[in-house]
Coordinates of C-alpha atoms and ligand atoms in Angstrom, one line a residue:
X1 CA 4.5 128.7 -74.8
X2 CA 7.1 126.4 -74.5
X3 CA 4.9 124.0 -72.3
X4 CA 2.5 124.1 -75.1
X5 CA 4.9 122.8 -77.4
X6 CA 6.5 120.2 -75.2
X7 CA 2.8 119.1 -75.2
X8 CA 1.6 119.0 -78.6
X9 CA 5.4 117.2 -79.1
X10 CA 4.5 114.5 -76.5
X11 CA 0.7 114.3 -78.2
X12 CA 2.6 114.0 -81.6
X13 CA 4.8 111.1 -80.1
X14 CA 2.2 109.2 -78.6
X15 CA -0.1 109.3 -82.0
X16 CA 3.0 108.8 -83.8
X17 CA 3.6 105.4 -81.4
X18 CA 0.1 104.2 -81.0
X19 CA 0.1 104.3 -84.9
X20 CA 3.0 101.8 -85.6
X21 CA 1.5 99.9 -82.7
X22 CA -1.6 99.1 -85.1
X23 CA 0.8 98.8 -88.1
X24 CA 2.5 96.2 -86.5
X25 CA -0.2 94.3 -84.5
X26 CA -1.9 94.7 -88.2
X27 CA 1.0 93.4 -89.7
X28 CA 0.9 90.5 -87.1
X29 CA -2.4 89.3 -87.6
X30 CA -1.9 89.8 -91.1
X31 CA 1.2 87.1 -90.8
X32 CA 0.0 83.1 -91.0
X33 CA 0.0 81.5 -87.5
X34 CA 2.7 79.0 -87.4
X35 CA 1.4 75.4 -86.1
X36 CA 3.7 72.8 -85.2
X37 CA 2.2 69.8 -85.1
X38 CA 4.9 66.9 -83.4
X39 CA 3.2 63.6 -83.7
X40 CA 3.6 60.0 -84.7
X41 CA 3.7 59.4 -88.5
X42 CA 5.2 55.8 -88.1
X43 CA 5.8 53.2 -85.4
X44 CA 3.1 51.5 -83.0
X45 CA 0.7 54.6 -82.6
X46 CA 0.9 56.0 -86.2
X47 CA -2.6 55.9 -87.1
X48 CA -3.3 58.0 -83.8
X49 CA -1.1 60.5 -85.3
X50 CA -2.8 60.7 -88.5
X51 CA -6.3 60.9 -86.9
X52 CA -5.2 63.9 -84.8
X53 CA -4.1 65.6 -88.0
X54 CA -7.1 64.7 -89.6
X55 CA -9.0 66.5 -86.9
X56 CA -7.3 69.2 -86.5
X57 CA -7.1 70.1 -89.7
X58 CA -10.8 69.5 -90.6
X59 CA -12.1 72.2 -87.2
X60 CA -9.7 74.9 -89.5
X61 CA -10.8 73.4 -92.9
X62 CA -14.4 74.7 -91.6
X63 CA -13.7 77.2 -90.2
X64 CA -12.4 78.7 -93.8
X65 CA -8.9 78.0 -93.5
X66 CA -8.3 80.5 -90.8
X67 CA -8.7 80.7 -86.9
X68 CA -9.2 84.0 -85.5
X69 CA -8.7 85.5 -88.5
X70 CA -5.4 84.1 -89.1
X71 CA -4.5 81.8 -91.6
X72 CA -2.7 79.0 -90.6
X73 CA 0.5 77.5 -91.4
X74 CA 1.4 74.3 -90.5
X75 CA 5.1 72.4 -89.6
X76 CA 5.5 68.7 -89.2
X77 CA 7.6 66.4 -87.3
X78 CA 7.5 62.5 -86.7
X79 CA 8.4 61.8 -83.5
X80 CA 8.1 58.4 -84.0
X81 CA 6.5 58.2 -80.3
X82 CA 10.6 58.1 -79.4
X83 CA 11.5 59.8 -75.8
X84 CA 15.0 59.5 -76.6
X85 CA 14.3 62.0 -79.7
X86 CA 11.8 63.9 -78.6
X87 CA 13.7 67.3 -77.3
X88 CA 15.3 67.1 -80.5
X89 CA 12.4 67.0 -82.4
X90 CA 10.3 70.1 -80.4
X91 CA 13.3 72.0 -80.7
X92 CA 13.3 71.8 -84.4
X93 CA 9.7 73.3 -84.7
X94 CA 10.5 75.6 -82.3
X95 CA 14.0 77.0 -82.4
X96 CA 14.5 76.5 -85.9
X97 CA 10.8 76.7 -87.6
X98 CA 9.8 79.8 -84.7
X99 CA 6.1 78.1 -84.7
X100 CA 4.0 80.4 -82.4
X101 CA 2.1 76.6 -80.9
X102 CA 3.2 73.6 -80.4
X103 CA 0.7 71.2 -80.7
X104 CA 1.2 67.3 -79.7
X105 CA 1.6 64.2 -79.2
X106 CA 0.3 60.5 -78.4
X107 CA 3.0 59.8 -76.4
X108 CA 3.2 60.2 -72.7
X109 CA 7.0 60.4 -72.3
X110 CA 7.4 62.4 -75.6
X111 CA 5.0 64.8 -74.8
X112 CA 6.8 65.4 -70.8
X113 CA 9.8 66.3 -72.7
X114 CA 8.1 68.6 -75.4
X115 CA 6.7 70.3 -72.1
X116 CA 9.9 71.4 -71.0
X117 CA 11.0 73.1 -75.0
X118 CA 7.6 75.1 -74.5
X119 CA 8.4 75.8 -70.9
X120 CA 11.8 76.6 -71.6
X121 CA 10.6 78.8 -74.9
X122 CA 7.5 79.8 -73.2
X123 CA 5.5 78.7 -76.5
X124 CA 2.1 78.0 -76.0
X125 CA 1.5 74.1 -75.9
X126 CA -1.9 72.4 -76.9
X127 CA -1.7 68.4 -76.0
X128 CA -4.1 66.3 -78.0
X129 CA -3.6 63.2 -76.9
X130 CA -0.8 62.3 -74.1
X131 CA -2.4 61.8 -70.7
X132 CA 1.0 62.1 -69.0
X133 CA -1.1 63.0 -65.4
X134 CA 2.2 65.6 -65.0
X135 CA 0.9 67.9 -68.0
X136 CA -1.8 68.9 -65.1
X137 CA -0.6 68.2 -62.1
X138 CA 2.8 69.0 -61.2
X139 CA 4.1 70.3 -64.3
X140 CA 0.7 72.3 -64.7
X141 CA 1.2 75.7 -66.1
X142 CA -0.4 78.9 -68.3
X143 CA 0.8 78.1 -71.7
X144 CA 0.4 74.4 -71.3
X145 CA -3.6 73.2 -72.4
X146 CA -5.1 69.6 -72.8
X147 CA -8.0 68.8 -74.8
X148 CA -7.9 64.9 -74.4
X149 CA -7.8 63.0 -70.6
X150 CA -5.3 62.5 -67.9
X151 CA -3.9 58.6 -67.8
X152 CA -6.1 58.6 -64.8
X153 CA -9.2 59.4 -66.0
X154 CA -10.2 56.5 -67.8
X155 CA -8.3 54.3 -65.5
X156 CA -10.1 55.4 -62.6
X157 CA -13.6 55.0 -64.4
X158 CA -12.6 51.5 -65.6
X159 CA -12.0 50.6 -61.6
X160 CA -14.9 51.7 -60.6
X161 CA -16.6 49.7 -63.1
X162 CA -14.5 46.4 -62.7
X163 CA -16.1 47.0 -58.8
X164 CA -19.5 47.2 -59.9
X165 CA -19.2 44.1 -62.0
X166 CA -18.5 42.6 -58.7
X167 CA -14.5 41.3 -59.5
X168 CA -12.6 40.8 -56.7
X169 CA -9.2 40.0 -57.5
X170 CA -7.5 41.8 -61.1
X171 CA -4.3 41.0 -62.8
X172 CA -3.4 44.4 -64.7
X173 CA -0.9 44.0 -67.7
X174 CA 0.5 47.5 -69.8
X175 CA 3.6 48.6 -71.4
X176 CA 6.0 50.0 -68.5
X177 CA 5.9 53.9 -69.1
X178 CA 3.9 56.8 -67.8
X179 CA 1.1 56.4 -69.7
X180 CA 0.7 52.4 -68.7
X181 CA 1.6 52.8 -65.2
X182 CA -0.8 55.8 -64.7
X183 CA -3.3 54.0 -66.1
X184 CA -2.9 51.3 -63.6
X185 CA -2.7 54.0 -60.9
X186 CA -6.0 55.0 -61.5
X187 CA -7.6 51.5 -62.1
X188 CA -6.7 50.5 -59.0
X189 CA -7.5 53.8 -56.7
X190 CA -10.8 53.5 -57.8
X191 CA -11.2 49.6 -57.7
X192 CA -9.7 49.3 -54.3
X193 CA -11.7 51.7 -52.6
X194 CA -14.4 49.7 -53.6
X195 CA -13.1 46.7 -51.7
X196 CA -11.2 44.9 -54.6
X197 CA -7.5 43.6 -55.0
X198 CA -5.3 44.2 -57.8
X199 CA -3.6 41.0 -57.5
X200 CA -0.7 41.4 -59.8
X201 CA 0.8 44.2 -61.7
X202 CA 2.6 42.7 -65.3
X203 CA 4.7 45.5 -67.5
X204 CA 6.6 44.6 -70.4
X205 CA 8.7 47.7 -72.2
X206 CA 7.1 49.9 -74.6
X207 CA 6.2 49.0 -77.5
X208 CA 6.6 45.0 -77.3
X209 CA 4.2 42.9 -78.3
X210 CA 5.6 39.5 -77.0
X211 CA 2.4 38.8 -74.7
X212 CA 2.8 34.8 -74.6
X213 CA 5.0 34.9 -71.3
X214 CA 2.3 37.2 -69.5
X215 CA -1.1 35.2 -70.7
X216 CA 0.1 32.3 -69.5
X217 CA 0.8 33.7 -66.3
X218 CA -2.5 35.2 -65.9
X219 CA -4.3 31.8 -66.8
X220 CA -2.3 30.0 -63.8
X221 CA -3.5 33.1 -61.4
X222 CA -7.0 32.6 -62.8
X223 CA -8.3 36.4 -61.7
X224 CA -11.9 37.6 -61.9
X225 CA -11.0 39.6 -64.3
X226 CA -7.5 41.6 -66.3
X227 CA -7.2 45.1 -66.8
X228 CA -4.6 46.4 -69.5
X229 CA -3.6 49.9 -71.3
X230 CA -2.3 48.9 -74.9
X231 CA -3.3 51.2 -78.1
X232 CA -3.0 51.0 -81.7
X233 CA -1.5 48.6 -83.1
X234 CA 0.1 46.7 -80.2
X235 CA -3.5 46.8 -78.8
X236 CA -4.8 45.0 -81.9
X237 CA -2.2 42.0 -81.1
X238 CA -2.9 42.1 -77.4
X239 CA -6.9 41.6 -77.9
X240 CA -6.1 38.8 -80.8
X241 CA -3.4 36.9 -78.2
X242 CA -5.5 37.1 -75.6
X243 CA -8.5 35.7 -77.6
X244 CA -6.0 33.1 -79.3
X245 CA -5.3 31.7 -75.7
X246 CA -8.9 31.1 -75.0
X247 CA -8.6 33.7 -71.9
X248 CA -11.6 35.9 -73.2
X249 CA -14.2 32.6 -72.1
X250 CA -13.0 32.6 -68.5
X251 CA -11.5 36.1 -67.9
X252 CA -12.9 39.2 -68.7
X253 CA -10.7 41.7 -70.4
X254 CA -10.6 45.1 -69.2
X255 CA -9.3 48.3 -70.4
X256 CA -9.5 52.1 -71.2
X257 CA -10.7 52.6 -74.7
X258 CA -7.3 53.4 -76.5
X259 CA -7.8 49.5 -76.3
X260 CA -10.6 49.3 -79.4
X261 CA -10.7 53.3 -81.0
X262 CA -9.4 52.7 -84.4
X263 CA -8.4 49.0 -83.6
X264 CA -12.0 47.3 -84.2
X265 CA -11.8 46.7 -88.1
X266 CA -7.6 45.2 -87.7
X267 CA -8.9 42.9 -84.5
X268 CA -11.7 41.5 -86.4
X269 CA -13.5 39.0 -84.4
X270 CA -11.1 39.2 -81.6
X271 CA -12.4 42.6 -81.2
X272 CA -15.9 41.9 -80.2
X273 CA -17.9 42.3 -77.3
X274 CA -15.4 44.5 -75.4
X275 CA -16.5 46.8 -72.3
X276 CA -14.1 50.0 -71.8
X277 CA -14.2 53.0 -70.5
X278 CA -13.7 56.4 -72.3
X279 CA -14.5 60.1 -72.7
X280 CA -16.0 59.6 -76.1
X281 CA -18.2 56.3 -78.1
X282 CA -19.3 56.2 -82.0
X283 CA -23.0 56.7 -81.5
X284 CA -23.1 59.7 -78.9
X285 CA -26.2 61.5 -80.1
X286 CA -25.7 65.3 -80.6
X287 CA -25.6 67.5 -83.4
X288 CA -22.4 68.3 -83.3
X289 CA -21.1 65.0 -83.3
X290 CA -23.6 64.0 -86.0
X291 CA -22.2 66.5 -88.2
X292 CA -18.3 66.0 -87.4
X293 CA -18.3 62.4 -88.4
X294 CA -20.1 63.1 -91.6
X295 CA -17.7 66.0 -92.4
X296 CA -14.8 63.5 -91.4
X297 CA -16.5 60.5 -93.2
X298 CA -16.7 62.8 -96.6
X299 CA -13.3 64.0 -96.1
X300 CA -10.7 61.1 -94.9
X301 CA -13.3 57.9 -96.6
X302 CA -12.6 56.5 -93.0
X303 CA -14.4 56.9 -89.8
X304 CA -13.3 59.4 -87.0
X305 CA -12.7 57.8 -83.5
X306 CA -11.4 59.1 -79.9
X307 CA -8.1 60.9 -81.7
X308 CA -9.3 62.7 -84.3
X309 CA -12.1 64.1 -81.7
X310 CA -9.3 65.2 -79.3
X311 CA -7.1 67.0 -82.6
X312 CA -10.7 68.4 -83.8
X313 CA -10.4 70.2 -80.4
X314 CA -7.7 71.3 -80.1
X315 CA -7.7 73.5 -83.0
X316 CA -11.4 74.4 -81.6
X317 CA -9.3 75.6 -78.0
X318 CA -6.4 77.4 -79.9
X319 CA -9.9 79.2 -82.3
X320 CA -11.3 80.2 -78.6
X321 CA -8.1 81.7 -77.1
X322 CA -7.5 83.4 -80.7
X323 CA -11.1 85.3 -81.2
X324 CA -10.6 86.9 -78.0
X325 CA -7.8 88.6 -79.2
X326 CA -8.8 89.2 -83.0
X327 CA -5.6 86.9 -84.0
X328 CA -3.0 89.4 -82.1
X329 CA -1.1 86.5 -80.8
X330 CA 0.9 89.0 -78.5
X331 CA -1.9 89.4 -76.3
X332 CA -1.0 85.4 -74.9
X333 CA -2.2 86.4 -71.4
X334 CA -5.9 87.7 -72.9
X335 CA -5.3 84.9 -74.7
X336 CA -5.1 82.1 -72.2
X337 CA -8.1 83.4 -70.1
X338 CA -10.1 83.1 -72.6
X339 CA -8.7 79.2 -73.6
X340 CA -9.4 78.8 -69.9
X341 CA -12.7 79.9 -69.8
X342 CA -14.1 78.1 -73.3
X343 CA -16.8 75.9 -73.5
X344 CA -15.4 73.3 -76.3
X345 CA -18.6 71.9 -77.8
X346 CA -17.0 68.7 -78.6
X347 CA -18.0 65.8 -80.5
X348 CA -17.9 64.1 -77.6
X349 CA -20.3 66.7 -75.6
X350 CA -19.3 69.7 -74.4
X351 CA -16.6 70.3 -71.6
X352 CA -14.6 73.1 -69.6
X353 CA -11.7 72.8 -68.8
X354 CA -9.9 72.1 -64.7
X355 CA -8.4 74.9 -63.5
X356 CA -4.8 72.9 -64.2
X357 CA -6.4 73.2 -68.2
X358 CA -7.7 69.4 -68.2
X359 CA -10.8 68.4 -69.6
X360 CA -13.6 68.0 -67.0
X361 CA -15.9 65.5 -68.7
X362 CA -18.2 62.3 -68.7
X363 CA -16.9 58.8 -69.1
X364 CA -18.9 56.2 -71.2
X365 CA -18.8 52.4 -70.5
X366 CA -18.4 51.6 -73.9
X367 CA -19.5 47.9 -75.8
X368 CA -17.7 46.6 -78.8
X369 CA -19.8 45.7 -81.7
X370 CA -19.1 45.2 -85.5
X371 CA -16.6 48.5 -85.6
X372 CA -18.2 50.9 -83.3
X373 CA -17.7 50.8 -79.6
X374 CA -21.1 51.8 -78.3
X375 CA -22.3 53.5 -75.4
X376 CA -23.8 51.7 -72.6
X377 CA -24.3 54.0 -70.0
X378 CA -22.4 57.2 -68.6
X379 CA -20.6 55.5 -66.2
X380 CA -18.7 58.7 -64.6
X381 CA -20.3 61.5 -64.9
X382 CA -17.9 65.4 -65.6
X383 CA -15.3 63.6 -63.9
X384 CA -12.4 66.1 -63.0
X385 CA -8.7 64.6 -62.9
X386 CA -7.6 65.2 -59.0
X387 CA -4.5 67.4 -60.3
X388 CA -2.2 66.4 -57.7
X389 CA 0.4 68.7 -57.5
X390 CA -1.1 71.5 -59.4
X391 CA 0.1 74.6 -57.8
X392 CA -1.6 77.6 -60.5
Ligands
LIG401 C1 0.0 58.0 -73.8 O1 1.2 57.7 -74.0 O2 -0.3 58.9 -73.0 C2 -1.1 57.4 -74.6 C3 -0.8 56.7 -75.8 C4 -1.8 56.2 -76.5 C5 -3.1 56.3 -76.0 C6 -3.4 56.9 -74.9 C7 -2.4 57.5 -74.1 O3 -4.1 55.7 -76.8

């Protein structure tokens, strides 16, 4: 008799206990997800920033304001693509706004030290943009996603390129920080295993725009072609020095395509007739894409480019990981197989993600013309970053 009661008491509990665990999962899903979205809203790469916000907010706009069921509230912070701020600034959306994900930024060198808040916090991290190659290699980990390109990627496509187009010897100019140097890295692993020479390696710091020094230099080393990483707006001066200077009739210019998304309309002329390499082009023909830059088009009165593809997917990775779970955030490790396993159908085309959470996709050799950069061919086709260092 008394067994029987002990039993029914323990029954009793356990209802009792599963119960409040609904209330309060309920409760939880009931709550808005908190979005922190760290990104430039000023400086050299602001319009990136506002093109990721763009995106991101429009994959949630149709998707009825809500993502896995849970409406979403979002916290802002300029991080003025500053390193020397940048732990300050994740640890404001973090410690003092409790944001359940941290999403961001352009920056390579903000976004290595925004790693280590969510690492530190273990908050869930979803980078849009920064192709710091650490993110996914040795600083890979489970709450840390990518839905843009490692500094490599395009780099490495570009060299393989250059190759083809039969240049021998390449003078490669960038700003002097990860995302610069990386980009280099990969230029020239690809272009020298082909048999050609990077000649020359120019950096100037981040974000000068004083080019004059370099171009002169490169016109008395006369190289078969250059190779740079510049974006936004110190990109736009770059392309109109180097035109300015008369180097674009001798010298081809080549670059990732940071160097013309969102630049075209500022460069004018200048702009023009520029090969680069990327993971995404204006006139990529699929529905989705179709329908994402009309949506964007109707909503911003501007065109969507490269960023506001990566933000657009990065809300469409955090959407995956969060219908798994039926918006119970608490479930992170449910949650993060299922962010790992997502097909994102991108504007770009549709891609999975590396095992160290990097996009595996195809790189365009891209043509500027008028204010689209236009596809040419596929020149690397689901091309996975090496992940060097990667131990997950
Ligand atoms: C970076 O710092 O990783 C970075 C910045 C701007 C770009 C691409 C990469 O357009």
């Amino acid at each position: 008799m008394k067994k029987q009661l002990q039993s029914l008491k323990r029954i009793g509990f356990t209802v009792g206990m599963t119960a409040a665990l609904a209330a309060s999962s309920l409760a939880q899903a009931e709550d808005k997800l908190k979005v922190g979205l760290m990104l430039p809203a000023t400086g050299t790469f602001a319009a990136l920033g506002t093109a990721i916000t763009n995106g991101f907010k429009q994959y949630v706009a149709e998707s009825g304001g809500k993502l896995g069921g849970r409406e979403i509230e979002y916290f802002v912070v300029d991080d003025e693509s500053d390193p020397a701020k940048a732990t300050e600034n994740a640890n404001k959306l973090v410690k003092r706004d409790h944001v359940d994900v941290l999403v961001g930024t352009v920056h390579s060198g903000v976004a290595l030290a925004m790693a280590k808040v969510a690492k530190e916090s273990n908050t869930l991290f979803i980078v849009p943009n920064a192709g710091a190659d650490e993110l996914t290699g040795p600083l890979c980990s489970p709450n840390i996603f990518r839905t843009s390109f490692t500094n490599w990627q395009p780099g490495y496509a570009m060299g393989q390129v250059a190759a083809a187009k039969k240049a021998k010897n390449v003078v490669t100019l960038t700003w002097k920080y990860a995302a610069g140097l990386q980009s280099v890295d990969g230029f020239k692993e690809a272009f020298e295993k082909a048999g050609g020479k990077v000649v020359k390696e120019m950096t100037l710091p981040f974000p000068n725009v004083e080019f004059q020094a370099y171009l002169t230099e490169i016109a008395s080393i006369k190289p078969d072609a250059v190779y740079v990483f510049f974006a936004g707006a110190g990109a736009t001066k770059f392309v109109k020095d180097y035109v300015a200077a008369g180097l674009n009739k001798t010298i081809p210019l080549y670059a990732p395509g940071f160097l013309t998304d969102g630049t075209l309309e500022a460069m004018g002329d200048a702009g023009q007739g520029l090969l680069t390499t990327l993971h995404y082009a204006d006139g990529i023909k699929n529905a989705k894409n179709d329908a994402f830059r009309l949506n964007y088009a109707k909503t911003y009165k501007s065109q969507p480019d490269v960023y506001a593809v990566q933000g657009y997917d990065a809300a469409q990775l955090l959407a995956a990981g969060l219908k798994a779970v039926n918006g119970d955030f608490s479930k992170r490790a449910e949650m993060v197989k299922a962010m790992e396993a997502a097909k994102i159908d991108s504007p770009r085309g549709a891609f999975t993600l590396s095992k160290a959470h990097n996009p595996v996709q195809d790189f365009y050799l891209r043509k500027s013309e008028g204010r689209d950069n236009k596809v040419l061919e596929i020149s690397a086709k689901a091309l996975a970053d090496p992940a060097r260092g990667c131990k997950m």
